[in-house]
mmCIF file of C-alpha atoms in Angstrom:
data_model
loop_
_atom_site.group_PDB
_atom_site.id
_atom_site.type_symbol
_atom_site.label_atom_id
_atom_site.label_comp_id
_atom_site.label_asym_id
_atom_site.label_seq_id
_atom_site.Cartn_x
_atom_site.Cartn_y
_atom_site.Cartn_z
ATOM 1 C CA MET A 594 46.340 -3.683 -33.674
ATOM 2 C CA ALA A 595 45.647 -1.760 -30.452
ATOM 3 C CA TYR A 596 42.283 -1.597 -28.706
ATOM 4 C CA ARG A 597 41.108 1.562 -26.964
ATOM 5 C CA ARG A 598 42.449 2.279 -23.480
ATOM 6 C CA GLY A 599 40.353 1.791 -20.394
ATOM 7 C CA VAL A 600 38.693 -1.477 -21.394
ATOM 8 C CA LYS A 601 37.352 -3.454 -18.433
ATOM 9 C CA VAL A 602 38.864 -6.914 -18.864
ATOM 10 C CA VAL A 603 38.177 -10.020 -16.810
ATOM 11 C CA LEU A 604 41.267 -12.232 -17.013
ATOM 12 C CA THR A 605 40.900 -15.877 -16.016
ATOM 13 C CA GLY A 606 44.006 -17.771 -14.941
ATOM 14 C CA ALA A 607 45.483 -14.413 -13.920
ATOM 15 C CA ALA A 608 47.901 -15.924 -11.412
ATOM 16 C CA GLY A 609 49.277 -18.509 -13.831
ATOM 17 C CA PHE A 610 52.382 -18.578 -16.001
ATOM 18 C CA ILE A 611 50.948 -16.914 -19.099
ATOM 19 C CA GLY A 612 48.121 -15.153 -17.293
ATOM 20 C CA SER A 613 50.444 -13.203 -15.012
ATOM 21 C CA HIS A 614 52.294 -11.774 -18.023
ATOM 22 C CA VAL A 615 49.000 -10.974 -19.760
ATOM 23 C CA ALA A 616 47.794 -9.146 -16.638
ATOM 24 C CA GLU A 617 50.897 -6.983 -16.647
ATOM 25 C CA ILE A 618 50.730 -5.997 -20.304
ATOM 26 C CA LEU A 619 46.995 -5.243 -20.165
ATOM 27 C CA ALA A 620 47.513 -2.982 -17.160
ATOM 28 C CA GLU A 621 50.481 -1.268 -18.820
ATOM 29 C CA ALA A 622 48.278 -0.578 -21.854
ATOM 30 C CA GLY A 623 45.790 1.265 -19.636
ATOM 31 C CA HIS A 624 43.125 -1.402 -19.270
ATOM 32 C CA GLU A 625 41.265 -2.188 -16.051
ATOM 33 C CA VAL A 626 42.018 -5.824 -15.214
ATOM 34 C CA THR A 627 40.043 -8.021 -12.828
ATOM 35 C CA GLY A 628 41.824 -11.305 -12.220
ATOM 36 C CA VAL A 629 40.060 -14.635 -11.748
ATOM 37 C CA ASP A 630 42.126 -17.599 -10.571
ATOM 38 C CA VAL A 631 41.454 -20.721 -8.547
ATOM 39 C CA ARG A 632 44.606 -19.942 -6.554
ATOM 40 C CA THR A 633 43.056 -16.675 -5.372
ATOM 41 C CA GLY A 634 39.675 -18.131 -4.580
ATOM 42 C CA LEU A 635 37.516 -18.022 -7.702
ATOM 43 C CA ASP A 636 37.054 -21.041 -9.954
ATOM 44 C CA VAL A 637 35.769 -20.580 -13.518
ATOM 45 C CA ARG A 638 33.203 -23.273 -12.740
ATOM 46 C CA ASP A 639 31.600 -20.966 -10.127
ATOM 47 C CA ARG A 640 28.866 -19.211 -12.123
ATOM 48 C CA ASP A 641 27.690 -17.061 -9.224
ATOM 49 C CA GLY A 642 31.234 -15.905 -8.515
ATOM 50 C CA LEU A 643 31.804 -15.138 -12.186
ATOM 51 C CA GLY A 644 28.618 -13.086 -12.267
ATOM 52 C CA ARG A 645 30.013 -10.783 -9.598
ATOM 53 C CA VAL A 646 33.149 -9.980 -11.645
ATOM 54 C CA LEU A 647 31.576 -9.967 -15.120
ATOM 55 C CA ALA A 648 29.022 -7.273 -14.360
ATOM 56 C CA GLY A 649 30.106 -4.195 -16.307
ATOM 57 C CA ALA A 650 33.015 -5.920 -18.059
ATOM 58 C CA ASP A 651 33.820 -5.225 -21.715
ATOM 59 C CA ALA A 652 35.880 -8.341 -22.500
ATOM 60 C CA VAL A 653 37.129 -11.652 -21.139
ATOM 61 C CA VAL A 654 40.623 -13.011 -21.734
ATOM 62 C CA HIS A 655 40.347 -16.713 -20.880
ATOM 63 C CA GLN A 656 43.667 -18.272 -19.869
ATOM 64 C CA ALA A 657 42.485 -20.641 -17.109
ATOM 65 C CA ALA A 658 42.990 -24.305 -17.995
ATOM 66 C CA LYS A 659 44.413 -27.616 -16.924
ATOM 67 C CA VAL A 660 47.491 -27.902 -19.135
ATOM 68 C CA GLY A 661 50.056 -30.455 -20.290
ATOM 69 C CA LEU A 662 49.851 -33.871 -21.856
ATOM 70 C CA GLY A 663 48.762 -35.475 -18.584
ATOM 71 C CA VAL A 664 49.721 -38.775 -16.987
ATOM 72 C CA ASN A 665 47.063 -41.288 -18.070
ATOM 73 C CA VAL A 666 43.322 -41.680 -18.644
ATOM 74 C CA ALA A 667 42.671 -40.980 -14.955
ATOM 75 C CA ASP A 668 43.241 -37.309 -15.851
ATOM 76 C CA LEU A 669 40.291 -37.222 -18.275
ATOM 77 C CA PRO A 670 37.634 -36.065 -15.772
ATOM 78 C CA ASP A 671 39.765 -33.143 -14.576
ATOM 79 C CA TYR A 672 40.596 -32.014 -18.111
ATOM 80 C CA ALA A 673 36.924 -32.165 -19.099
ATOM 81 C CA SER A 674 35.756 -30.461 -15.913
ATOM 82 C CA VAL A 675 38.177 -27.531 -15.889
ATOM 83 C CA ASN A 676 38.677 -26.931 -19.594
ATOM 84 C CA VAL A 677 35.317 -27.868 -21.108
ATOM 85 C CA TYR A 678 32.757 -27.429 -18.339
ATOM 86 C CA GLY A 679 34.610 -24.397 -16.938
ATOM 87 C CA THR A 680 34.588 -22.703 -20.335
ATOM 88 C CA ALA A 681 30.893 -23.494 -20.803
ATOM 89 C CA VAL A 682 30.078 -21.917 -17.429
ATOM 90 C CA LEU A 683 32.150 -18.846 -18.305
ATOM 91 C CA LEU A 684 30.473 -18.384 -21.683
ATOM 92 C CA ALA A 685 27.002 -18.759 -20.190
ATOM 93 C CA ALA A 686 27.839 -16.120 -17.588
ATOM 94 C CA MET A 687 29.236 -13.816 -20.285
ATOM 95 C CA ALA A 688 25.987 -14.110 -22.251
ATOM 96 C CA GLU A 689 23.956 -13.428 -19.120
ATOM 97 C CA HIS A 690 25.906 -10.251 -18.368
ATOM 98 C CA GLY A 691 26.240 -8.982 -21.936
ATOM 99 C CA VAL A 692 30.015 -9.344 -22.263
ATOM 100 C CA ALA A 693 30.553 -9.448 -26.022
ATOM 101 C CA ARG A 694 34.279 -9.938 -26.548
ATOM 102 C CA LEU A 695 36.374 -13.058 -25.826
ATOM 103 C CA VAL A 696 40.048 -13.829 -26.251
ATOM 104 C CA LEU A 697 40.608 -17.548 -25.742
ATOM 105 C CA ALA A 698 43.924 -19.256 -25.029
ATOM 106 C CA SER A 699 43.922 -22.200 -27.424
ATOM 107 C CA SER A 700 46.870 -24.320 -28.523
ATOM 108 C CA MET A 701 48.695 -25.741 -31.515
ATOM 109 C CA VAL A 702 47.857 -29.206 -30.139
ATOM 110 C CA VAL A 703 44.451 -28.965 -31.843
ATOM 111 C CA TYR A 704 46.203 -29.765 -35.149
ATOM 112 C CA GLY A 705 47.636 -33.107 -34.026
ATOM 113 C CA GLU A 706 50.548 -33.818 -36.355
ATOM 114 C CA GLY A 707 51.750 -30.893 -38.417
ATOM 115 C CA ALA A 708 51.660 -30.582 -42.183
ATOM 116 C CA TYR A 709 53.674 -32.900 -44.456
ATOM 117 C CA ASP A 710 54.396 -33.368 -48.142
ATOM 118 C CA CYS A 711 54.861 -36.685 -49.919
ATOM 119 C CA ALA A 712 56.981 -36.685 -53.087
ATOM 120 C CA GLU A 713 54.341 -38.811 -54.822
ATOM 121 C CA HIS A 714 51.068 -37.781 -53.216
ATOM 122 C CA GLY A 715 51.611 -34.147 -52.286
ATOM 123 C CA GLY A 716 50.162 -32.772 -49.041
ATOM 124 C CA VAL A 717 49.133 -35.538 -46.637
ATOM 125 C CA ARG A 718 48.011 -35.900 -43.019
ATOM 126 C CA PRO A 719 49.676 -38.912 -41.367
ATOM 127 C CA GLY A 720 47.852 -40.771 -38.640
ATOM 128 C CA PRO A 721 49.211 -41.353 -35.139
ATOM 129 C CA ARG A 722 52.639 -42.962 -35.145
ATOM 130 C CA LEU A 723 52.671 -46.689 -34.469
ATOM 131 C CA THR A 724 54.099 -47.994 -31.203
ATOM 132 C CA ALA A 725 56.073 -50.601 -33.155
ATOM 133 C CA ASP A 726 57.778 -47.884 -35.197
ATOM 134 C CA LEU A 727 58.569 -45.813 -32.102
ATOM 135 C CA GLU A 728 60.047 -48.849 -30.378
ATOM 136 C CA ARG A 729 62.373 -49.363 -33.349
ATOM 137 C CA GLY A 730 63.431 -45.710 -33.307
ATOM 138 C CA ARG A 731 61.457 -44.845 -36.454
ATOM 139 C CA PHE A 732 60.172 -41.482 -35.322
ATOM 140 C CA GLU A 733 59.359 -39.781 -38.624
ATOM 141 C CA PRO A 734 55.741 -40.115 -39.809
ATOM 142 C CA ARG A 735 55.186 -41.992 -43.048
ATOM 143 C CA CYS A 736 52.868 -41.278 -45.941
ATOM 144 C CA PRO A 737 49.486 -42.881 -45.132
ATOM 145 C CA ARG A 738 49.126 -43.883 -48.790
ATOM 146 C CA CYS A 739 52.527 -45.240 -49.829
ATOM 147 C CA GLY A 740 54.539 -45.464 -46.612
ATOM 148 C CA SER A 741 57.387 -43.282 -47.888
ATOM 149 C CA GLU A 742 59.212 -40.661 -45.843
ATOM 150 C CA LEU A 743 57.624 -37.228 -45.682
ATOM 151 C CA ALA A 744 58.944 -33.685 -45.841
ATOM 152 C CA ARG A 745 57.840 -31.360 -43.056
ATOM 153 C CA ALA A 746 55.666 -28.404 -44.117
ATOM 154 C CA THR A 747 54.223 -25.334 -42.397
ATOM 155 C CA ILE A 748 50.716 -25.459 -40.972
ATOM 156 C CA ASP A 749 48.191 -22.643 -41.147
ATOM 157 C CA GLU A 750 44.865 -22.006 -39.459
ATOM 158 C CA GLY A 751 42.906 -23.715 -42.230
ATOM 159 C CA ALA A 752 44.505 -27.118 -41.593
ATOM 160 C CA PRO A 753 42.271 -30.014 -40.482
ATOM 161 C CA LEU A 754 42.015 -30.319 -36.701
ATOM 162 C CA ASP A 755 43.005 -33.657 -35.198
ATOM 163 C CA PRO A 756 43.518 -33.597 -31.390
ATOM 164 C CA ARG A 757 45.449 -36.625 -30.133
ATOM 165 C CA ASN A 758 45.422 -36.383 -26.334
ATOM 166 C CA ALA A 759 43.058 -35.258 -23.575
ATOM 167 C CA TYR A 760 44.438 -31.732 -23.373
ATOM 168 C CA ALA A 761 44.212 -31.256 -27.137
ATOM 169 C CA THR A 762 40.646 -32.555 -27.225
ATOM 170 C CA THR A 763 39.543 -30.143 -24.524
ATOM 171 C CA LYS A 764 41.251 -27.159 -26.180
ATOM 172 C CA LEU A 765 39.386 -27.890 -29.398
ATOM 173 C CA ALA A 766 36.165 -28.244 -27.397
ATOM 174 C CA GLN A 767 36.820 -24.768 -25.966
ATOM 175 C CA GLU A 768 37.071 -23.377 -29.492
ATOM 176 C CA HIS A 769 33.813 -25.041 -30.522
ATOM 177 C CA LEU A 770 32.011 -23.748 -27.429
ATOM 178 C CA ALA A 771 33.363 -20.242 -28.034
ATOM 179 C CA ALA A 772 32.134 -20.404 -31.638
ATOM 180 C CA ASN A 773 28.693 -21.501 -30.394
ATOM 181 C CA TRP A 774 28.624 -18.582 -27.949
ATOM 182 C CA ALA A 775 29.668 -16.090 -30.636
ATOM 183 C CA ARG A 776 26.989 -17.239 -33.092
ATOM 184 C CA GLU A 777 24.201 -17.217 -30.533
ATOM 185 C CA SER A 778 25.167 -14.028 -28.687
ATOM 186 C CA GLY A 779 26.606 -11.976 -31.561
ATOM 187 C CA GLY A 780 29.843 -11.617 -29.636
ATOM 188 C CA SER A 781 33.319 -11.844 -31.131
ATOM 189 C CA ALA A 782 35.746 -14.612 -30.177
ATOM 190 C CA VAL A 783 39.451 -14.798 -30.976
ATOM 191 C CA ALA A 784 41.262 -18.103 -30.331
ATOM 192 C CA LEU A 785 45.026 -17.803 -29.975
ATOM 193 C CA ARG A 786 46.655 -21.128 -30.830
ATOM 194 C CA TYR A 787 49.821 -20.863 -28.798
ATOM 195 C CA HIS A 788 52.812 -22.821 -29.984
ATOM 196 C CA ASN A 789 55.528 -23.842 -27.489
ATOM 197 C CA VAL A 790 55.497 -21.068 -24.899
ATOM 198 C CA TYR A 791 58.455 -20.621 -22.549
ATOM 199 C CA GLY A 792 59.863 -17.926 -20.310
ATOM 200 C CA PRO A 793 59.987 -16.514 -16.781
ATOM 201 C CA ARG A 794 57.540 -17.981 -14.219
ATOM 202 C CA MET A 795 57.057 -21.159 -16.242
ATOM 203 C CA PRO A 796 55.877 -23.937 -13.892
ATOM 204 C CA ARG A 797 58.574 -26.230 -12.576
ATOM 205 C CA ASP A 798 58.996 -29.834 -13.675
ATOM 206 C CA THR A 799 55.696 -31.713 -13.244
ATOM 207 C CA PRO A 800 53.914 -34.279 -15.434
ATOM 208 C CA TYR A 801 51.926 -31.308 -16.786
ATOM 209 C CA SER A 802 54.896 -29.050 -17.580
ATOM 210 C CA GLY A 803 56.086 -28.130 -21.040
ATOM 211 C CA VAL A 804 59.390 -29.509 -22.294
ATOM 212 C CA ALA A 805 61.200 -26.202 -21.754
ATOM 213 C CA ALA A 806 60.308 -26.221 -18.048
ATOM 214 C CA ILE A 807 61.336 -29.871 -17.707
ATOM 215 C CA PHE A 808 64.767 -29.128 -19.222
ATOM 216 C CA ARG A 809 65.169 -25.943 -17.188
ATOM 217 C CA SER A 810 64.306 -27.734 -13.936
ATOM 218 C CA ALA A 811 66.795 -30.503 -14.697
ATOM 219 C CA LEU A 812 69.588 -27.993 -15.270
ATOM 220 C CA ALA A 813 68.764 -26.161 -12.034
ATOM 221 C CA ALA A 814 69.104 -29.481 -10.207
ATOM 222 C CA GLY A 815 72.450 -30.227 -11.880
ATOM 223 C CA ARG A 816 70.996 -32.943 -14.114
ATOM 224 C CA PRO A 817 71.350 -33.127 -17.909
ATOM 225 C CA PRO A 818 68.158 -32.486 -19.875
ATOM 226 C CA ARG A 819 66.791 -35.795 -21.156
ATOM 227 C CA VAL A 820 65.777 -35.347 -24.789
ATOM 228 C CA PHE A 821 63.217 -37.887 -26.009
ATOM 229 C CA GLU A 822 63.249 -39.580 -29.418
ATOM 230 C CA ASP A 823 66.302 -38.398 -31.355
ATOM 231 C CA GLY A 824 65.883 -34.723 -30.521
ATOM 232 C CA GLY A 825 64.845 -33.899 -34.072
ATOM 233 C CA GLN A 826 61.240 -32.982 -33.234
ATOM 234 C CA MET A 827 60.588 -29.540 -34.705
ATOM 235 C CA ARG A 828 58.618 -26.923 -32.783
ATOM 236 C CA ASP A 829 58.079 -23.182 -32.782
ATOM 237 C CA PHE A 830 59.208 -21.790 -29.417
ATOM 238 C CA VAL A 831 57.599 -18.439 -28.577
ATOM 239 C CA GLU A 832 58.538 -16.349 -25.539
ATOM 240 C CA VAL A 833 55.791 -15.642 -23.013
ATOM 241 C CA ARG A 834 56.103 -11.864 -23.268
ATOM 242 C CA ASP A 835 55.404 -12.130 -26.988
ATOM 243 C CA VAL A 836 52.363 -14.271 -26.165
ATOM 244 C CA ALA A 837 51.160 -11.589 -23.757
ATOM 245 C CA ARG A 838 51.476 -8.997 -26.528
ATOM 246 C CA ALA A 839 49.395 -11.241 -28.790
ATOM 247 C CA ASN A 840 46.611 -11.221 -26.203
ATOM 248 C CA LEU A 841 46.708 -7.440 -26.060
ATOM 249 C CA ALA A 842 46.502 -7.244 -29.864
ATOM 250 C CA ALA A 843 43.634 -9.757 -29.927
ATOM 251 C CA LEU A 844 41.409 -7.427 -27.887
ATOM 252 C CA GLY A 845 41.040 -5.410 -31.078
ATOM 253 C CA GLY A 846 40.518 -8.396 -33.360
ATOM 254 C CA GLY A 847 37.695 -10.707 -34.312
ATOM 255 C CA ARG A 848 34.301 -10.238 -35.960
ATOM 256 C CA PRO A 849 30.829 -10.233 -34.402
ATOM 257 C CA GLY A 850 29.104 -13.592 -34.495
ATOM 258 C CA CYS A 851 32.093 -15.798 -35.169
ATOM 259 C CA LEU A 852 35.349 -17.223 -33.847
ATOM 260 C CA THR A 853 38.634 -16.438 -35.579
ATOM 261 C CA ALA A 854 41.722 -18.528 -34.802
ATOM 262 C CA TYR A 855 45.351 -17.428 -35.067
ATOM 263 C CA ASN A 856 48.681 -19.200 -34.745
ATOM 264 C CA ILE A 857 50.776 -17.434 -32.119
ATOM 265 C CA ALA A 858 54.316 -18.387 -33.013
ATOM 266 C CA SER A 859 57.685 -16.927 -33.889
ATOM 267 C CA GLY A 860 57.680 -18.285 -37.442
ATOM 268 C CA VAL A 861 61.210 -19.683 -36.943
ATOM 269 C CA PRO A 862 61.218 -23.395 -35.976
ATOM 270 C CA HIS A 863 63.882 -25.135 -33.903
ATOM 271 C CA SER A 864 64.338 -28.742 -32.819
ATOM 272 C CA VAL A 865 63.778 -29.931 -29.267
ATOM 273 C CA GLY A 866 67.417 -31.047 -29.216
ATOM 274 C CA GLU A 867 68.555 -27.592 -30.277
ATOM 275 C CA MET A 868 66.471 -26.009 -27.544
ATOM 276 C CA ALA A 869 68.001 -28.304 -24.914
ATOM 277 C CA ALA A 870 71.508 -27.506 -26.156
ATOM 278 C CA GLU A 871 70.875 -23.736 -26.103
ATOM 279 C CA LEU A 872 69.511 -23.898 -22.564
ATOM 280 C CA ALA A 873 72.359 -26.079 -21.306
ATOM 281 C CA ALA A 874 75.007 -23.837 -22.869
ATOM 282 C CA ALA A 875 73.453 -20.694 -21.386
ATOM 283 C CA HIS A 876 73.138 -22.389 -17.991
ATOM 284 C CA GLY A 877 76.712 -23.691 -18.035
ATOM 285 C CA GLY A 878 75.824 -27.372 -18.420
ATOM 286 C CA PRO A 879 75.434 -30.246 -18.024
ATOM 287 C CA GLU A 880 74.967 -31.152 -21.685
ATOM 288 C CA PRO A 881 71.713 -32.824 -22.797
ATOM 289 C CA VAL A 882 71.365 -36.582 -23.175
ATOM 290 C CA THR A 883 69.323 -37.958 -26.071
ATOM 291 C CA THR A 884 67.475 -41.020 -24.769
ATOM 292 C CA GLY A 885 65.376 -42.476 -27.596
ATOM 293 C CA GLU A 886 62.385 -42.615 -25.227
ATOM 294 C CA TYR A 887 58.971 -41.508 -26.447
ATOM 295 C CA ARG A 888 55.512 -40.607 -25.171
ATOM 296 C CA LEU A 889 52.355 -41.811 -26.897
ATOM 297 C CA GLY A 890 50.303 -38.756 -27.810
ATOM 298 C CA ASP A 891 53.356 -36.660 -28.691
ATOM 299 C CA VAL A 892 53.592 -35.482 -32.282
ATOM 300 C CA ARG A 893 56.757 -35.413 -34.337
ATOM 301 C CA HIS A 894 56.794 -32.000 -35.991
ATOM 302 C CA ILE A 895 54.482 -29.046 -35.809
ATOM 303 C CA VAL A 896 55.570 -25.647 -37.060
ATOM 304 C CA ALA A 897 53.263 -22.827 -37.971
ATOM 305 C CA SER A 898 52.747 -19.853 -40.174
ATOM 306 C CA PRO A 899 52.041 -16.747 -38.050
ATOM 307 C CA GLU A 900 51.160 -14.733 -41.160
ATOM 308 C CA LEU A 901 47.441 -14.392 -40.425
ATOM 309 C CA ALA A 902 48.129 -12.928 -36.966
ATOM 310 C CA ARG A 903 50.562 -10.479 -38.559
ATOM 311 C CA ARG A 904 48.064 -9.353 -41.194
ATOM 312 C CA GLN A 905 44.940 -9.162 -39.072
ATOM 313 C CA LEU A 906 46.186 -8.458 -35.542
ATOM 314 C CA GLY A 907 49.471 -6.716 -36.291
ATOM 315 C CA PHE A 908 51.251 -9.298 -34.105
ATOM 316 C CA VAL A 909 54.876 -10.233 -34.800
ATOM 317 C CA ALA A 910 57.028 -12.026 -32.209
ATOM 318 C CA GLU A 911 59.938 -9.830 -31.164
ATOM 319 C CA ILE A 912 62.165 -11.958 -28.910
ATOM 320 C CA PRO A 913 64.661 -14.101 -30.883
ATOM 321 C CA PHE A 914 65.173 -17.737 -29.917
ATOM 322 C CA ALA A 915 68.800 -17.353 -28.780
ATOM 323 C CA GLN A 916 68.033 -14.312 -26.638
ATOM 324 C CA GLY A 917 64.955 -15.893 -25.124
ATOM 325 C CA MET A 918 66.734 -19.132 -24.233
ATOM 326 C CA LYS A 919 69.674 -17.258 -22.728
ATOM 327 C CA GLU A 920 67.340 -15.309 -20.457
ATOM 328 C CA PHE A 921 65.183 -18.344 -19.642
ATOM 329 C CA ALA A 922 68.258 -20.358 -18.569
ATOM 330 C CA THR A 923 68.462 -18.326 -15.355
ATOM 331 C CA ALA A 924 64.924 -16.909 -15.102
ATOM 332 C CA PRO A 925 62.802 -17.688 -12.020
ATOM 333 C CA LEU A 926 60.322 -20.535 -12.400
ATOM 334 C CA GLY A 927 56.819 -20.643 -11.000
#
């Protein structure tokens, strides 16, 4: 769904990985984009600074965030400050200046584990995996009622939300704050729950990088990608230019007074091991190494249905996995 041309959009996180692609596609569509980014001197926690750019704006596309799983609990204050407090400041400034449309970058991490079916008990939601099981190499979640193995299922936007790390908790808090703002101001909020985004300008290997960037950085340094667990973790990898198109489509979505959430995904899942192998092959090696290591807070499988975004926003991912990985294997990193 396309929104009218010439919309005045304030884009937070405009200099970041996803934000830079969103800025380009909004401008190409004829919108007037004002970028906000801490790297260019304006923090979303600066209410006075936000007031100067929000005056006269029609919409905000909010990409700014502290991302990644993090290192340890010492990261909690930064996650809460940037993602939660920063979003609260932004929403208050939007209300003050009468900006009535929000597109929020959310994440699939708000779901926690994905959806599963038990042969005996039907659809179930397993709890966090036990350290003892992970140590023994038992990576698949078990039925919380009978302990049997589960079959992976597809998750949709109506699934229970169960954040399991600091980043996930703050992304869900952003959604709740945006819903509060929409109800009280009459504005419309669209939350885009990104699945595993990859592509050009992705940040290099840091403790806050996504797995695709970690593998890509290893290959660039001549090291094999190190695949945790057994490599069988299923994800939906979506190319960043498709994500940018979803943001453009979301400008025309939503309903006054409420928040509507959408999975932004390709609809075609692949394993982490498969992704590493595709990247390594396109890069010319070295081949991945499966280590059996694990990270507490990681989930085993999470794959999504993008059907609601297709029906209501007209969004369908266009870049196939093999093509995207081939291009990403040699694309510049941020």
